[in-house]
Amino acid sequence: MKGFINRIIENSFIDGPGNRMAIFMQGCNMACLYCHNPETQRMCNLCMVCVDNCPQGALQQANGKIEYDKTKCIMCDRCLEACKNFSSPKYIEMESDELLKIILDNEIFLDGITFSGGECTLQIDFILEVIEKVKNKTSLTAFIDTNGFTDQESLDKLVKCVDGFMLDIKALNDKVHKKLTGVSNKPILENLEFLSKTGLLYEVRYVLVEGFNDSIEDVKEISYLIKNLNDYTRLVLIPFRPFGVKTELSKLPPYSKEKYNILYNEAIKILEDRVIEKG
Amino acid sequence: MNVFEIISNTNIDYKEKKHLLAQAAENTLSYVNLSVKTEKHLKKGILCDIFEGHAPYRPRYILPDYEKYMENGSQYLGIEPPNDLYDAVNALMVIYQFVPSITGYPVYVGQLDYILEKYIDTVSENEARKLIKMLLINIEKTLPDAFVHMNIGPKETKAGRIILEIERELKKAVPNISLKYSKQETSNEFAKLAAEVALEIGKPYFVNHEEIKNILGENYGVASCYNTLKIGGGSYTLVRLNLKKAALEAKDYNDFIEKVLPNVVDSLCEVINARAKFIVEEAKFFETSFLSKEGLIDINNFTSMAGIFGLYECIEVLTGLKLGHDEEAIKYADEILSKIKFVIDSIEGYGCYGTDGKIGFHAQSGIDSDIDVTAGVRIKIGSEPSIYNQIKTEGALHKYFNTGVSDIYVFDKTAKTNIDGVLKIVDAAMKSGIKVFAMNTSDSELIRITGYLVKRSDVEKYNRGEALREDTVKLGAESIKNNKTLDRRVREVE
Ligand code: SF4
Ligand code: SF4
């Protein structure tokens, strides 16, 4: 079957253990204020705005979709800026076998693959199909990078075949969570519990956003949550960056290094080497 | 510069003056005898002897058998076999002053971890550290030449660890370091330490021990600029062929492969053999050197090197194809390299006993003055495809070279947090046939943080901001501008 893929990063050191191919799926079910890749959020609605904004004539409408001519593109990203729909004219539709071929061609370089997004679990059938094929042919591991806003049925299917999950927690305070993401964190915290028990919750990611979720108490709370959850999951503290952000948060400066260090040190006190620094 | 200009020049120090005066004296002799056509190729710059001089009196690269020296000492130098680490370090510092080379500095300072390991327990750990640090600083100060090259590995040793740890602390360009790396023999911990250090200071290089062992035997060293040669041997000379310039001489691809290339490679071998012969027969190097008399070198381990560079542009000029991007380009690369190898192997290499009587084949990694021409068989800086394609493309080409070939792979900063991932790529590169894998990190602050993509436009914005904030542009060196080193593809933006 076919999947919608925003981009494939062949060599990633930050999407799970070892060297991985990271596959960014198109489409998301949240709309975070600080989303760094807002162009992955929605599917294209053919409004044509990007076509008019491309200075190179690299985009045109044909066959009921936007066709993208790679050879003309100068990567100016004006199309992404112009798209009001949080989408991209460049995502591609790909057969699972096509993706499988890219993975197999580079197998010797890889420890595994990671599905990210967007929210990759929205295309659960596609990723299951790819993972099954990959596992049949290789010893590569498969990881899922998810926002946790997904249903039990999908998770049940995934835990049977993947090797690890990376889950985002945007905020523990539900009000703040709603403000940041538009949805409640309840189901996400339930999924966190569930995944923790499967032994597959490799990593929890927490983006520090000034004034939203970055008090010392906030950081202590998330650290204790992880500590009490199990004895293996690592917590990655990520400083906010304005790059790519399309909302009012684009005006926020990059997260202060000093503040970051203070919070990171708080987390270390609780989680010791289970907290991972991202500079 | 003429002799008076050298002597009266206020920008050159004493040592350099002596070196230049020696060169000037050497160049008062006429160039070793060459045919008219070969002289023409040299004049046009299709061939280049990398300023070796008219009448060579010592081999370009020498790899003395330092282990033997440590076992026997040296009568000529009046050095007894060392008893402890103090003696050992001293013995090494002494002999380095007596190893000739093209630059005047030894291009190979030995397999230092193995050599020192024998004495490591003769002193306390603290003393060992101090002594090794002293040796490394001494090398850096008295042999200030980036081609001075040390080897370590494949096995982990205490001395090897100390060397890496101290080099990491010193952060100096000299000496260069190669780690002979073998999945079977190198411990994972040692490989990890080496990779960590390499990402920080650009060395050691990872040398494909299994591959090179198969070609040269266990007893090889990596000297100067990624030259792999037998220990106790070396290379008389390195003359290089500019494939781009050669391509510009050809009417078309067929003319190139059938006529131009065999003709210039024949000339390349002619220059090489004439130079090697001069060293052996006229300068009588092996009859005069104490290294030879005391068995620290042996002519039977020597060879010469035929270098090539500019394969990328050669293919581009002749076919319009881009190596690493156009699949078809690799076919031409293969054909060109096989042809060169074929011609080289059809000619007897004078005194090339170390490589079965044939001249060694070397992918030359460039010199500062090379503009618009890519080193060796590398893909043009800034045009590298994805890292896997780069490795696969180049790996397929490295097989032709028995005396050195390499490339540099640049990772973004995230690599430092995932050494296992880096080693996975190194291992895959070794499997793909890469012979020398040098790695580095871009010092770019902008990296993929976690799980999100960085767009090119953001990088540019960032770079603009960065340039405004910090206009201390310390990147003045001409060589950096000329060969666009900084444009080397960083693996962060797809
Ligand atoms: S990518 Fe965005 S701007 Fe372009 S057609 Fe689709 S929805 Fe419209
Ligand atoms: S990045 Fe988008 S707008 Fe810019 S040239 Fe490419 S397709 Fe056109």
mmCIF file with all atom_site columns, N, CA and C in Angstrom, chain B residues 8 14 44 73 107 117 123 146 153 195-196 210 234-236 239 296 340 353 374-375 386 400 458 464 481:
data_model
loop_
_atom_site.group_PDB
_atom_site.id
_atom_site.type_symbol
_atom_site.label_atom_id
_atom_site.label_alt_id
_atom_site.label_comp_id
_atom_site.label_asym_id
_atom_site.label_entity_id
_atom_site.label_seq_id
_atom_site.pdbx_PDB_ins_code
_atom_site.Cartn_x
_atom_site.Cartn_y
_atom_site.Cartn_z
_atom_site.occupancy
_atom_site.B_iso_or_equiv
_atom_site.pdbx_formal_charge
_atom_site.auth_seq_id
_atom_site.auth_comp_id
_atom_site.auth_asym_id
_atom_site.auth_atom_id
_atom_site.pdbx_PDB_model_num
ATOM 1  N N  . SER B 1 8   ? 68.541 36.647 1.678   1.00 0.00 ? 8   SER B N  1
ATOM 2  C CA . SER B 1 8   ? 68.215 37.982 2.199   1.00 0.00 ? 8   SER B CA 1
ATOM 3  C C  . SER B 1 8   ? 66.745 38.141 2.568   1.00 0.00 ? 8   SER B C  1
ATOM 4  N N  . TYR B 1 14  ? 65.728 30.545 9.649   1.00 0.00 ? 14  TYR B N  1
ATOM 5  C CA . TYR B 1 14  ? 66.990 29.886 9.355   1.00 0.00 ? 14  TYR B CA 1
ATOM 6  C C  . TYR B 1 14  ? 66.812 28.489 8.773   1.00 0.00 ? 14  TYR B C  1
ATOM 7  N N  . LYS B 1 44  ? 53.284 21.372 -19.028 1.00 0.00 ? 44  LYS B N  1
ATOM 8  C CA . LYS B 1 44  ? 51.872 21.732 -19.117 1.00 0.00 ? 44  LYS B CA 1
ATOM 9  C C  . LYS B 1 44  ? 51.141 21.542 -17.795 1.00 0.00 ? 44  LYS B C  1
ATOM 10 N N  . GLY B 1 73  ? 68.922 -0.915 19.184  1.00 0.00 ? 73  GLY B N  1
ATOM 11 C CA . GLY B 1 73  ? 69.607 0.361  19.330  1.00 0.00 ? 73  GLY B CA 1
ATOM 12 C C  . GLY B 1 73  ? 70.250 0.721  18.005  1.00 0.00 ? 73  GLY B C  1
ATOM 13 N N  . VAL B 1 107 ? 58.159 11.617 7.724   1.00 0.00 ? 107 VAL B N  1
ATOM 14 C CA . VAL B 1 107 ? 56.724 11.554 7.457   1.00 0.00 ? 107 VAL B CA 1
ATOM 15 C C  . VAL B 1 107 ? 56.074 10.396 8.215   1.00 0.00 ? 107 VAL B C  1
ATOM 16 N N  . GLU B 1 117 ? 54.249 0.482  24.337  1.00 0.00 ? 117 GLU B N  1
ATOM 17 C CA . GLU B 1 117 ? 53.576 -0.448 25.245  1.00 0.00 ? 117 GLU B CA 1
ATOM 18 C C  . GLU B 1 117 ? 54.579 -1.399 25.913  1.00 0.00 ? 117 GLU B C  1
ATOM 19 N N  . VAL B 1 123 ? 57.398 2.173  34.348  1.00 0.00 ? 123 VAL B N  1
ATOM 20 C CA . VAL B 1 123 ? 57.213 3.388  35.157  1.00 0.00 ? 123 VAL B CA 1
ATOM 21 C C  . VAL B 1 123 ? 55.783 3.406  35.676  1.00 0.00 ? 123 VAL B C  1
ATOM 22 N N  . ALA B 1 146 ? 52.689 19.024 9.011   1.00 0.00 ? 146 ALA B N  1
ATOM 23 C CA . ALA B 1 146 ? 51.424 18.291 9.079   1.00 0.00 ? 146 ALA B CA 1
ATOM 24 C C  . ALA B 1 146 ? 51.513 16.904 8.452   1.00 0.00 ? 146 ALA B C  1
ATOM 25 N N  . GLY B 1 153 ? 47.085 1.058  16.836  1.00 0.00 ? 153 GLY B N  1
ATOM 26 C CA . GLY B 1 153 ? 46.161 -0.038 16.579  1.00 0.00 ? 153 GLY B CA 1
ATOM 27 C C  . GLY B 1 153 ? 46.786 -1.143 15.733  1.00 0.00 ? 153 GLY B C  1
ATOM 28 N N  . ALA B 1 195 ? 36.899 7.242  17.786  1.00 0.00 ? 195 ALA B N  1
ATOM 29 C CA . ALA B 1 195 ? 35.880 7.984  17.033  1.00 0.00 ? 195 ALA B CA 1
ATOM 30 C C  . ALA B 1 195 ? 35.527 9.286  17.749  1.00 0.00 ? 195 ALA B C  1
ATOM 31 N N  . GLU B 1 196 ? 35.423 9.203  19.056  1.00 0.00 ? 196 GLU B N  1
ATOM 32 C CA . GLU B 1 196 ? 35.131 10.419 19.833  1.00 0.00 ? 196 GLU B CA 1
ATOM 33 C C  . GLU B 1 196 ? 36.205 11.468 19.616  1.00 0.00 ? 196 GLU B C  1
ATOM 34 N N  . GLU B 1 210 ? 42.047 -4.684 7.585   1.00 0.00 ? 210 GLU B N  1
ATOM 35 C CA . GLU B 1 210 ? 41.899 -5.986 6.924   1.00 0.00 ? 210 GLU B CA 1
ATOM 36 C C  . GLU B 1 210 ? 42.232 -5.874 5.434   1.00 0.00 ? 210 GLU B C  1
ATOM 37 N N  . GLY B 1 234 ? 59.376 2.395  1.939   1.00 0.00 ? 234 GLY B N  1
ATOM 38 C CA . GLY B 1 234 ? 58.940 3.752  1.675   1.00 0.00 ? 234 GLY B CA 1
ATOM 39 C C  . GLY B 1 234 ? 58.699 3.924  0.197   1.00 0.00 ? 234 GLY B C  1
ATOM 40 N N  . SER B 1 235 ? 58.681 5.162  -0.219  1.00 0.00 ? 235 SER B N  1
ATOM 41 C CA . SER B 1 235 ? 58.454 5.460  -1.625  1.00 0.00 ? 235 SER B CA 1
ATOM 42 C C  . SER B 1 235 ? 59.512 6.435  -2.102  1.00 0.00 ? 235 SER B C  1
ATOM 43 N N  . TYR B 1 236 ? 60.138 6.104  -3.223  1.00 0.00 ? 236 TYR B N  1
ATOM 44 C CA . TYR B 1 236 ? 61.182 6.986  -3.753  1.00 0.00 ? 236 TYR B CA 1
ATOM 45 C C  . TYR B 1 236 ? 60.596 8.346  -4.105  1.00 0.00 ? 236 TYR B C  1
ATOM 46 N N  . VAL B 1 239 ? 54.751 11.128 -8.077  1.00 0.00 ? 239 VAL B N  1
ATOM 47 C CA . VAL B 1 239 ? 54.468 12.071 -9.161  1.00 0.00 ? 239 VAL B CA 1
ATOM 48 C C  . VAL B 1 239 ? 52.992 11.903 -9.466  1.00 0.00 ? 239 VAL B C  1
ATOM 49 N N  . LEU B 1 296 ? 67.379 -0.826 9.170   1.00 0.00 ? 296 LEU B N  1
ATOM 50 C CA . LEU B 1 296 ? 66.109 -0.197 9.548   1.00 0.00 ? 296 LEU B CA 1
ATOM 51 C C  . LEU B 1 296 ? 65.260 0.110  8.320   1.00 0.00 ? 296 LEU B C  1
ATOM 52 N N  . ILE B 1 340 ? 44.337 3.071  -16.297 1.00 0.00 ? 340 ILE B N  1
ATOM 53 C CA . ILE B 1 340 ? 45.572 3.604  -15.706 1.00 0.00 ? 340 ILE B CA 1
ATOM 54 C C  . ILE B 1 340 ? 46.354 2.476  -15.035 1.00 0.00 ? 340 ILE B C  1
ATOM 55 N N  . TYR B 1 353 ? 60.438 -3.127 -5.400  1.00 0.00 ? 353 TYR B N  1
ATOM 56 C CA . TYR B 1 353 ? 60.392 -4.504 -4.879  1.00 0.00 ? 353 TYR B CA 1
ATOM 57 C C  . TYR B 1 353 ? 59.277 -4.663 -3.856  1.00 0.00 ? 353 TYR B C  1
ATOM 58 N N  . THR B 1 374 ? 39.411 18.305 -7.989  1.00 0.00 ? 374 THR B N  1
ATOM 59 C CA . THR B 1 374 ? 39.126 17.560 -6.774  1.00 0.00 ? 374 THR B CA 1
ATOM 60 C C  . THR B 1 374 ? 40.218 16.531 -6.488  1.00 0.00 ? 374 THR B C  1
ATOM 61 N N  . ALA B 1 375 ? 40.504 16.361 -5.226  1.00 0.00 ? 375 ALA B N  1
ATOM 62 C CA . ALA B 1 375 ? 41.524 15.409 -4.800  1.00 0.00 ? 375 ALA B CA 1
ATOM 63 C C  . ALA B 1 375 ? 41.168 13.987 -5.229  1.00 0.00 ? 375 ALA B C  1
ATOM 64 N N  . SER B 1 386 ? 24.310 11.893 -0.809  1.00 0.00 ? 386 SER B N  1
ATOM 65 C CA . SER B 1 386 ? 24.080 11.422 0.560   1.00 0.00 ? 386 SER B CA 1
ATOM 66 C C  . SER B 1 386 ? 25.280 10.578 0.980   1.00 0.00 ? 386 SER B C  1
ATOM 67 N N  . TYR B 1 400 ? 41.152 0.032  -6.502  1.00 0.00 ? 400 TYR B N  1
ATOM 68 C CA . TYR B 1 400 ? 42.255 0.121  -7.454  1.00 0.00 ? 400 TYR B CA 1
ATOM 69 C C  . TYR B 1 400 ? 43.590 0.511  -6.816  1.00 0.00 ? 400 TYR B C  1
ATOM 70 N N  . ASP B 1 458 ? 16.320 27.879 6.918   1.00 0.00 ? 458 ASP B N  1
ATOM 71 C CA . ASP B 1 458 ? 16.620 28.179 8.324   1.00 0.00 ? 458 ASP B CA 1
ATOM 72 C C  . ASP B 1 458 ? 18.120 28.209 8.569   1.00 0.00 ? 458 ASP B C  1
ATOM 73 N N  . ARG B 1 464 ? 23.285 33.739 8.438   1.00 0.00 ? 464 ARG B N  1
ATOM 74 C CA . ARG B 1 464 ? 23.355 35.203 8.320   1.00 0.00 ? 464 ARG B CA 1
ATOM 75 C C  . ARG B 1 464 ? 23.466 35.829 9.701   1.00 0.00 ? 464 ARG B C  1
ATOM 76 N N  . LYS B 1 481 ? 39.865 28.730 1.043   1.00 0.00 ? 481 LYS B N  1
ATOM 77 C CA . LYS B 1 481 ? 39.082 29.360 -0.022  1.00 0.00 ? 481 LYS B CA 1
ATOM 78 C C  . LYS B 1 481 ? 39.219 28.561 -1.305  1.00 0.00 ? 481 LYS B C  1
#
